[in-house]
mmCIF file of C-alpha atoms (C1' of nucleotides) in Angstrom:
data_model
loop_
_atom_site.group_PDB
_atom_site.id
_atom_site.type_symbol
_atom_site.label_atom_id
_atom_site.label_comp_id
_atom_site.label_asym_id
_atom_site.label_seq_id
_atom_site.Cartn_x
_atom_site.Cartn_y
_atom_site.Cartn_z
ATOM 1 C CA MET A 1 66.508 94.562 98.417
ATOM 2 C CA PRO A 2 65.208 91.114 97.683
ATOM 3 C CA GLU A 3 63.521 89.352 100.570
ATOM 4 C CA LEU A 4 62.230 85.777 100.720
ATOM 5 C CA PRO A 5 59.499 86.063 98.033
ATOM 6 C CA GLU A 6 61.847 87.687 95.545
ATOM 7 C CA VAL A 7 64.621 85.172 96.247
ATOM 8 C CA GLU A 8 62.136 82.289 95.985
ATOM 9 C CA THR A 9 61.032 83.615 92.593
ATOM 10 C CA VAL A 10 64.664 83.622 91.476
ATOM 11 C CA ARG A 11 65.178 80.108 92.914
ATOM 12 C CA ALA A 12 62.252 78.793 90.898
ATOM 13 C CA GLY A 13 63.744 80.372 87.786
ATOM 14 C CA LEU A 14 67.117 78.757 88.423
ATOM 15 C CA ALA A 15 65.433 75.391 88.997
ATOM 16 C CA GLU A 16 63.742 75.706 85.624
ATOM 17 C CA TRP A 17 66.543 77.170 83.511
ATOM 18 C CA VAL A 18 69.861 76.290 85.165
ATOM 19 C CA SER A 19 69.610 73.130 87.296
ATOM 20 C CA GLY A 20 70.901 70.059 85.488
ATOM 21 C CA ARG A 21 73.285 71.959 83.219
ATOM 22 C CA ILE A 22 77.091 71.581 83.215
ATOM 23 C CA VAL A 23 79.338 74.606 83.730
ATOM 24 C CA ALA A 24 81.682 75.204 80.803
ATOM 25 C CA ASP A 25 83.307 78.477 81.752
ATOM 26 C CA VAL A 26 83.118 81.272 84.315
ATOM 27 C CA GLU A 27 84.159 84.917 83.982
ATOM 28 C CA VAL A 28 84.520 87.197 87.000
ATOM 29 C CA HIS A 29 84.310 90.842 85.943
ATOM 30 C CA HIS A 30 84.253 92.381 89.436
ATOM 31 C CA PRO A 31 86.266 90.828 92.288
ATOM 32 C CA ARG A 32 83.876 92.170 94.926
ATOM 33 C CA ALA A 33 81.202 89.799 93.635
ATOM 34 C CA ILE A 34 83.194 86.816 94.924
ATOM 35 C CA ARG A 35 84.770 88.464 97.988
ATOM 36 C CA ARG A 36 83.254 85.821 100.275
ATOM 37 C CA HIS A 37 84.703 83.007 98.187
ATOM 38 C CA LEU A 38 87.738 81.636 100.041
ATOM 39 C CA GLY A 39 88.266 78.301 98.297
ATOM 40 C CA GLY A 40 90.838 79.186 95.649
ATOM 41 C CA ASP A 41 90.208 79.720 91.953
ATOM 42 C CA PHE A 42 86.472 80.355 91.650
ATOM 43 C CA PRO A 43 85.999 79.442 87.960
ATOM 44 C CA ALA A 44 88.046 76.264 88.374
ATOM 45 C CA ARG A 45 85.888 75.141 91.283
ATOM 46 C CA LEU A 46 82.788 75.311 89.077
ATOM 47 C CA ARG A 47 84.027 74.197 85.677
ATOM 48 C CA GLY A 48 82.908 70.742 84.611
ATOM 49 C CA HIS A 49 80.328 70.300 87.370
ATOM 50 C CA ARG A 50 76.642 69.775 86.819
ATOM 51 C CA LEU A 51 74.449 72.129 88.865
ATOM 52 C CA GLY A 52 71.882 70.339 91.018
ATOM 53 C CA ALA A 53 68.418 71.294 92.252
ATOM 54 C CA ALA A 54 68.167 74.961 93.261
ATOM 55 C CA ARG A 55 67.621 75.431 96.995
ATOM 56 C CA ARG A 56 66.987 78.359 99.293
ATOM 57 C CA ARG A 57 67.098 79.226 102.970
ATOM 58 C CA GLY A 58 65.821 82.690 103.799
ATOM 59 C CA LYS A 59 67.478 85.028 101.326
ATOM 60 C CA TYR A 60 70.334 82.667 100.400
ATOM 61 C CA LEU A 61 70.291 80.466 97.293
ATOM 62 C CA TRP A 62 72.434 77.474 96.385
ATOM 63 C CA LEU A 63 72.966 74.875 93.695
ATOM 64 C CA PRO A 64 74.799 71.644 94.632
ATOM 65 C CA LEU A 65 77.814 70.756 92.455
ATOM 66 C CA SER A 66 77.839 67.217 91.050
ATOM 67 C CA ASP A 67 80.495 64.777 92.338
ATOM 68 C CA THR A 68 81.347 67.020 95.322
ATOM 69 C CA ASP A 69 79.940 67.929 98.719
ATOM 70 C CA GLU A 70 80.028 71.565 97.653
ATOM 71 C CA CYS A 71 77.619 74.069 96.196
ATOM 72 C CA LEU A 72 77.452 77.381 94.392
ATOM 73 C CA LEU A 73 76.030 79.732 97.052
ATOM 74 C CA GLY A 74 74.630 83.172 96.348
ATOM 75 C CA HIS A 75 73.088 86.157 98.062
ATOM 76 C CA LEU A 76 71.536 89.041 96.140
ATOM 77 C CA GLY A 77 72.248 91.683 98.787
ATOM 78 C CA MET A 78 70.335 94.882 98.063
ATOM 79 C CA SER A 79 70.475 94.964 94.281
ATOM 80 C CA GLY A 80 71.757 91.622 92.990
ATOM 81 C CA GLN A 81 70.155 89.876 90.033
ATOM 82 C CA LEU A 82 70.642 86.396 88.612
ATOM 83 C CA LEU A 83 69.635 86.533 84.968
ATOM 84 C CA VAL A 84 69.369 83.798 82.346
ATOM 85 C CA ARG A 85 70.304 85.493 79.075
ATOM 86 C CA PRO A 86 71.217 84.449 75.545
ATOM 87 C CA ALA A 87 74.970 84.653 74.982
ATOM 88 C CA ALA A 88 74.362 87.247 72.287
ATOM 89 C CA ALA A 89 72.506 89.620 74.633
ATOM 90 C CA PRO A 90 74.546 92.760 75.397
ATOM 91 C CA ASP A 91 76.310 92.843 78.762
ATOM 92 C CA GLU A 92 74.432 94.587 81.558
ATOM 93 C CA ARG A 93 76.012 97.706 83.068
ATOM 94 C CA HIS A 94 76.829 95.967 86.346
ATOM 95 C CA LEU A 95 77.531 92.466 85.045
ATOM 96 C CA HIS A 96 79.956 90.961 87.581
ATOM 97 C CA VAL A 97 79.949 87.203 86.895
ATOM 98 C CA ARG A 98 79.101 85.211 83.769
ATOM 99 C CA ILE A 99 78.604 81.433 83.825
ATOM 100 C CA ARG A 100 78.482 79.612 80.488
ATOM 101 C CA PHE A 101 77.230 76.058 80.025
ATOM 102 C CA THR A 102 78.427 73.135 77.911
ATOM 103 C CA ASP A 103 75.102 72.955 76.067
ATOM 104 C CA GLY A 104 75.734 76.376 74.530
ATOM 105 C CA GLY A 105 72.338 77.572 75.765
ATOM 106 C CA PRO A 106 71.546 80.768 77.671
ATOM 107 C CA GLU A 107 74.165 81.839 80.202
ATOM 108 C CA LEU A 108 73.708 82.722 83.868
ATOM 109 C CA ARG A 109 74.681 86.288 84.772
ATOM 110 C CA PHE A 110 75.168 87.863 88.183
ATOM 111 C CA VAL A 111 74.430 91.581 87.928
ATOM 112 C CA ASP A 112 74.653 93.845 90.985
ATOM 113 C CA GLN A 113 74.565 97.630 91.099
ATOM 114 C CA ARG A 114 75.421 98.103 94.783
ATOM 115 C CA THR A 115 77.779 95.122 95.140
ATOM 116 C CA PHE A 116 76.392 93.946 98.472
ATOM 117 C CA GLY A 117 75.521 90.593 96.958
ATOM 118 C CA GLY A 118 77.901 87.839 95.927
ATOM 119 C CA LEU A 119 78.620 84.274 94.852
ATOM 120 C CA LEU A 120 80.946 81.668 96.313
ATOM 121 C CA VAL A 121 81.664 77.969 96.383
ATOM 122 C CA ASP A 122 80.928 76.578 99.846
ATOM 123 C CA GLU A 123 80.958 73.191 101.523
ATOM 124 C CA LEU A 124 77.650 71.498 102.336
ATOM 125 C CA VAL A 125 77.372 70.297 105.940
ATOM 126 C CA PRO A 126 74.656 68.199 107.620
ATOM 127 C CA ALA A 127 71.756 70.236 108.987
ATOM 128 C CA GLN A 128 71.755 69.976 112.791
ATOM 129 C CA ASP A 129 67.983 69.726 113.072
ATOM 130 C CA LEU A 130 67.076 67.337 110.264
ATOM 131 C CA PRO A 131 68.904 64.080 109.451
ATOM 132 C CA GLY A 132 69.753 63.738 105.780
ATOM 133 C CA ASP A 133 69.438 67.442 105.079
ATOM 134 C CA ALA A 134 72.462 69.512 104.047
ATOM 135 C CA VAL A 135 73.120 73.230 104.179
ATOM 136 C CA PRO A 136 76.066 75.448 103.101
ATOM 137 C CA SER A 137 78.480 75.849 106.030
ATOM 138 C CA LEU A 138 78.419 79.627 105.785
ATOM 139 C CA ILE A 139 74.707 79.797 106.558
ATOM 140 C CA ALA A 140 74.385 76.925 109.015
ATOM 141 C CA HIS A 141 73.805 79.480 111.791
ATOM 142 C CA ILE A 142 70.849 81.069 109.991
ATOM 143 C CA ALA A 143 67.398 79.936 111.074
ATOM 144 C CA ARG A 144 65.110 78.096 108.701
ATOM 145 C CA ASP A 145 62.560 80.336 107.070
ATOM 146 C CA PRO A 146 58.881 80.194 108.035
ATOM 147 C CA LEU A 147 57.868 78.479 104.771
ATOM 148 C CA ASP A 148 60.286 75.606 105.463
ATOM 149 C CA ALA A 149 58.394 72.489 106.575
ATOM 150 C CA ALA A 150 61.047 71.925 109.265
ATOM 151 C CA PHE A 151 60.702 75.422 110.756
ATOM 152 C CA ASP A 152 60.407 74.997 114.535
ATOM 153 C CA GLU A 153 57.471 77.181 115.488
ATOM 154 C CA ALA A 154 57.539 76.555 119.247
ATOM 155 C CA ARG A 155 61.257 77.317 119.409
ATOM 156 C CA PHE A 156 60.763 80.539 117.447
ATOM 157 C CA VAL A 157 58.007 81.735 119.783
ATOM 158 C CA ALA A 158 60.104 80.931 122.856
ATOM 159 C CA ARG A 159 63.208 82.639 121.505
ATOM 160 C CA VAL A 160 61.309 85.768 120.486
ATOM 161 C CA ARG A 161 59.792 86.046 123.946
ATOM 162 C CA ALA A 162 63.274 85.821 125.473
ATOM 163 C CA ARG A 163 64.458 88.820 123.440
ATOM 164 C CA HIS A 164 65.062 92.163 125.091
ATOM 165 C CA SER A 165 64.619 94.166 121.927
ATOM 166 C CA ALA A 166 61.895 95.532 119.702
ATOM 167 C CA ILE A 167 59.746 92.938 117.935
ATOM 168 C CA LYS A 168 60.674 94.303 114.502
ATOM 169 C CA ARG A 169 64.352 93.839 115.282
ATOM 170 C CA ALA A 170 63.606 90.219 116.216
ATOM 171 C CA LEU A 171 61.670 89.668 112.963
ATOM 172 C CA LEU A 172 64.651 90.952 110.995
ATOM 173 C CA ASP A 173 67.144 88.779 112.897
ATOM 174 C CA GLN A 174 68.028 86.017 110.440
ATOM 175 C CA SER A 175 69.221 83.745 113.236
ATOM 176 C CA LEU A 176 65.675 83.703 114.693
ATOM 177 C CA ILE A 177 63.689 83.548 111.457
ATOM 178 C CA SER A 178 65.176 83.964 108.011
ATOM 179 C CA GLY A 179 63.834 85.557 104.856
ATOM 180 C CA VAL A 180 62.028 88.536 106.410
ATOM 181 C CA GLY A 181 63.298 91.989 105.444
ATOM 182 C CA ASN A 182 62.120 95.547 105.930
ATOM 183 C CA ILE A 183 59.110 95.387 103.598
ATOM 184 C CA TYR A 184 57.544 92.158 104.804
ATOM 185 C CA ALA A 185 58.341 92.890 108.459
ATOM 186 C CA ASP A 186 56.248 96.069 108.232
ATOM 187 C CA GLU A 187 53.467 94.260 106.368
ATOM 188 C CA ALA A 188 53.315 91.386 108.875
ATOM 189 C CA LEU A 189 53.290 93.818 111.816
ATOM 190 C CA TRP A 190 50.444 95.805 110.245
ATOM 191 C CA ARG A 191 48.408 92.643 109.686
ATOM 192 C CA THR A 192 48.962 91.659 113.313
ATOM 193 C CA LYS A 193 48.189 95.217 114.533
ATOM 194 C CA LEU A 194 51.524 95.365 116.338
ATOM 195 C CA HIS A 195 53.884 98.316 116.465
ATOM 196 C CA GLY A 196 57.433 97.304 115.538
ATOM 197 C CA ARG A 197 58.881 99.038 118.599
ATOM 198 C CA ARG A 198 56.888 96.862 121.003
ATOM 199 C CA LEU A 199 59.272 94.875 123.196
ATOM 200 C CA ALA A 200 59.423 91.240 122.091
ATOM 201 C CA ALA A 201 59.579 89.974 125.671
ATOM 202 C CA THR A 202 56.239 91.639 126.518
ATOM 203 C CA LEU A 203 54.267 89.772 123.828
ATOM 204 C CA THR A 204 52.193 86.742 124.749
ATOM 205 C CA ARG A 205 52.650 83.366 123.084
ATOM 206 C CA PRO A 206 49.378 83.709 121.100
ATOM 207 C CA VAL A 207 50.381 87.144 119.804
ATOM 208 C CA VAL A 208 53.774 85.920 118.613
ATOM 209 C CA GLY A 209 51.980 82.953 117.063
ATOM 210 C CA ARG A 210 49.665 85.283 115.174
ATOM 211 C CA LEU A 211 52.600 87.390 114.027
ATOM 212 C CA LEU A 212 54.242 84.252 112.643
ATOM 213 C CA ALA A 213 51.014 83.248 110.873
ATOM 214 C CA GLU A 214 50.689 86.709 109.300
ATOM 215 C CA THR A 215 54.352 86.644 108.290
ATOM 216 C CA ARG A 216 53.817 83.311 106.547
ATOM 217 C CA ALA A 217 50.678 84.596 104.851
ATOM 218 C CA VAL A 218 52.213 87.764 103.446
ATOM 219 C CA LEU A 219 55.317 85.926 102.221
ATOM 220 C CA ALA A 220 53.208 83.247 100.519
ATOM 221 C CA GLU A 221 50.950 85.829 98.852
ATOM 222 C CA ALA A 222 53.968 87.757 97.595
ATOM 223 C CA ILE A 223 55.471 84.612 96.059
ATOM 224 C CA VAL A 224 52.271 84.096 94.073
ATOM 225 C CA ALA A 225 52.637 87.666 92.774
ATOM 226 C CA GLY A 226 56.259 87.062 91.778
ATOM 227 C CA GLY A 227 57.596 89.322 94.549
ATOM 228 C CA THR A 228 57.670 93.086 95.079
ATOM 229 C CA SER A 229 59.316 95.373 92.505
ATOM 230 C CA PHE A 230 59.480 99.129 93.047
ATOM 231 C CA ASP A 231 61.808 99.601 90.085
ATOM 232 C CA ALA A 232 63.908 97.576 87.674
ATOM 233 C CA LEU A 233 66.319 96.501 90.421
ATOM 234 C CA TYR A 234 64.330 93.459 91.455
ATOM 235 C CA VAL A 235 63.463 91.110 88.606
ATOM 236 C CA ASN A 236 63.198 87.361 88.104
ATOM 237 C CA VAL A 237 65.725 85.374 86.021
ATOM 238 C CA ASN A 238 63.946 86.476 82.849
ATOM 239 C CA GLY A 239 64.133 90.160 83.797
ATOM 240 C CA GLU A 240 60.447 90.490 84.689
ATOM 241 C CA SER A 241 59.109 92.477 87.675
ATOM 242 C CA GLY A 242 56.783 91.113 90.364
ATOM 243 C CA TYR A 243 53.549 92.918 91.143
ATOM 244 C CA PHE A 244 53.046 92.477 94.903
ATOM 245 C CA ASP A 245 53.736 96.216 95.413
ATOM 246 C CA ARG A 246 50.070 96.789 94.523
ATOM 247 C CA THR A 247 49.087 94.667 97.509
ATOM 248 C CA LEU A 248 51.295 96.345 100.125
ATOM 249 C CA ASN A 249 49.273 97.858 102.981
ATOM 250 C CA VAL A 250 51.878 100.088 104.613
ATOM 251 C CA TYR A 251 55.366 99.852 103.136
ATOM 252 C CA GLY A 252 56.215 102.989 101.148
ATOM 253 C CA ARG A 253 52.734 104.447 101.754
ATOM 254 C CA GLU A 254 53.487 107.377 104.083
ATOM 255 C CA GLY A 255 50.531 109.764 104.228
ATOM 256 C CA GLU A 256 48.119 107.417 102.437
ATOM 257 C CA PRO A 257 45.043 106.167 104.326
ATOM 258 C CA CYS A 258 45.280 102.889 106.240
ATOM 259 C CA ASP A 259 43.356 100.164 104.392
ATOM 260 C CA ARG A 260 41.632 99.215 107.670
ATOM 261 C CA CYS A 261 40.781 102.504 109.358
ATOM 262 C CA GLY A 262 41.698 105.359 107.026
ATOM 263 C CA THR A 263 44.258 106.953 109.358
ATOM 264 C CA PRO A 264 47.261 108.296 107.391
ATOM 265 C CA ILE A 265 50.191 105.873 107.367
ATOM 266 C CA ARG A 266 53.248 107.158 109.199
ATOM 267 C CA ARG A 267 56.932 106.656 108.601
ATOM 268 C CA GLU A 268 59.577 106.720 111.302
ATOM 269 C CA ALA A 269 63.286 105.966 111.456
ATOM 270 C CA PHE A 270 64.156 102.581 112.931
ATOM 271 C CA MET A 271 67.468 100.706 112.813
ATOM 272 C CA ASN A 272 68.878 103.148 110.246
ATOM 273 C CA ARG A 273 66.005 102.532 107.852
ATOM 274 C CA SER A 274 62.318 103.377 107.610
ATOM 275 C CA SER A 275 59.338 101.785 109.325
ATOM 276 C CA TYR A 276 55.812 102.309 108.024
ATOM 277 C CA PHE A 277 52.793 101.740 110.255
ATOM 278 C CA CYS A 278 49.260 102.863 111.033
ATOM 279 C CA PRO A 279 49.355 104.963 114.215
ATOM 280 C CA HIS A 280 45.761 103.973 115.014
ATOM 281 C CA CYS A 281 45.843 100.202 114.361
ATOM 282 C CA GLN A 282 49.386 99.762 115.661
ATOM 283 C CA ARG A 283 49.662 101.587 118.959
ATOM 284 C CA ALA A 284 53.183 102.756 119.640
ATOM 285 C CA PRO A 285 54.776 101.932 122.994
ATOM 286 C CA ARG A 286 56.289 104.737 125.040
ATOM 287 C CA ARG A 287 59.807 105.655 123.981
ATOM 288 C "C1'" DC B 1 76.432 86.346 124.804
ATOM 289 C "C1'" DA B 2 72.984 89.736 123.528
ATOM 290 C "C1'" DA B 3 72.062 94.210 121.723
ATOM 291 C "C1'" DG B 4 72.841 98.022 118.889
ATOM 292 C "C1'" DG B 5 75.529 100.845 115.816
ATOM 293 C "C1'" DT B 6 78.337 101.319 111.693
ATOM 294 C "C1'" DA B 7 80.590 100.088 107.336
ATOM 295 C "C1'" DC B 8 80.277 98.413 102.898
ATOM 296 C "C1'" DC B 9 78.593 100.360 97.561
ATOM 297 C "C1'" DT B 10 76.159 102.958 93.589
ATOM 298 C "C1'" DG B 11 72.370 105.288 91.859
ATOM 299 C "C1'" DT B 12 68.132 108.139 92.143
ATOM 300 C "C1'" DT B 13 65.542 111.799 93.812
ATOM 301 C "C1'" DA B 14 64.291 115.834 96.525
ATOM 302 C "C1'" DG B 15 65.607 120.266 97.862
ATOM 303 C "C1'" DC B 16 68.179 124.449 97.629
ATOM 304 C "C1'" DT C 1 71.105 123.843 85.714
ATOM 305 C "C1'" DG C 2 74.096 122.083 89.222
ATOM 306 C "C1'" DC C 3 75.343 120.792 93.679
ATOM 307 C "C1'" DT C 4 74.347 118.240 98.059
ATOM 308 C "C1'" DA C 5 72.001 115.387 101.159
ATOM 309 C "C1'" DA C 6 68.992 111.811 102.072
ATOM 310 C "C1'" DC C 7 67.553 107.458 101.013
ATOM 311 C "C1'" DA C 8 67.215 102.540 99.043
ATOM 312 C "C1'" DG C 9 64.915 95.878 99.496
ATOM 313 C "C1'" DG C 10 70.902 93.413 103.518
ATOM 314 C "C1'" DT C 11 74.576 91.409 106.127
ATOM 315 C "C1'" DA C 12 79.091 91.329 108.578
ATOM 316 C "C1'" DC C 13 81.654 93.038 112.021
ATOM 317 C "C1'" DC C 14 82.773 95.824 115.894
ATOM 318 C "C1'" DT C 15 81.956 97.749 120.475
ATOM 319 C "C1'" DT C 16 79.462 97.959 124.735
#
DNA sequence: CAAGGTACCTGTTAGC
DNA sequence: TGCTAACAGGTACCTT
């Protein structure tokens, strides 16, 4: 569920409420939440370490662990939440991991209805493209996201134009550009007046450049709004919803008039999910 | 290697 | 009311 703006909102919350604190104790209530953790006893790997500055690449989040070259890495999957709650607050229905701190302050809880998300301890490795920068080994293959100052725009445009697949598929490919999911892909395509089924290889450099600019714009605007929340599944670390859903132009708006031309928004199946688009502004290629 | 399909989960909602 | 099917923001892994 959460895409870059939602994950960035959570990252900012972790930076404010969790970074700098020392882990006292960790409880794992659901083993699936740490299924990607391969480094032995998960609580023991965290206990006693101070959590560093919260970082993010695409939809992944991490907090470096003091006195190690490791980090606590997390992904929210479709329904994951990282919540900062008072110890006395009742447990959430799908509370899978609890992290307590030595200061006795609010604890960090990983809550996840659909269990596609997870936490793990991972090793930090040098970033290949930027000296001095480090990234969790598990996500070293994922591209930087378009709000990252070191995002390589020319390389992205070239790689997209070498793709023999639909442009929406390329936008969702985290190894080309990270952080974009189904909602913001549809929004960026609408803003660029491109149909998601257009073949990436047929787009000109300027068009791909405009698509990237629109992608950046919609992601940045959504961050300001605290992300998109359709229901209580996506919330920030304090349990509050974002309000970017009011700004969406196409996603989830089947049958409603296009904000540009008034034509009813259409929905069609794509990659086992839904795509929303304006059939007038975004001309569909032949099947 | 690139491309595309499927599996992994639980909960909500629409339709009969 | 009760059952069933479709659908939901994502990624990993498998086959072609």
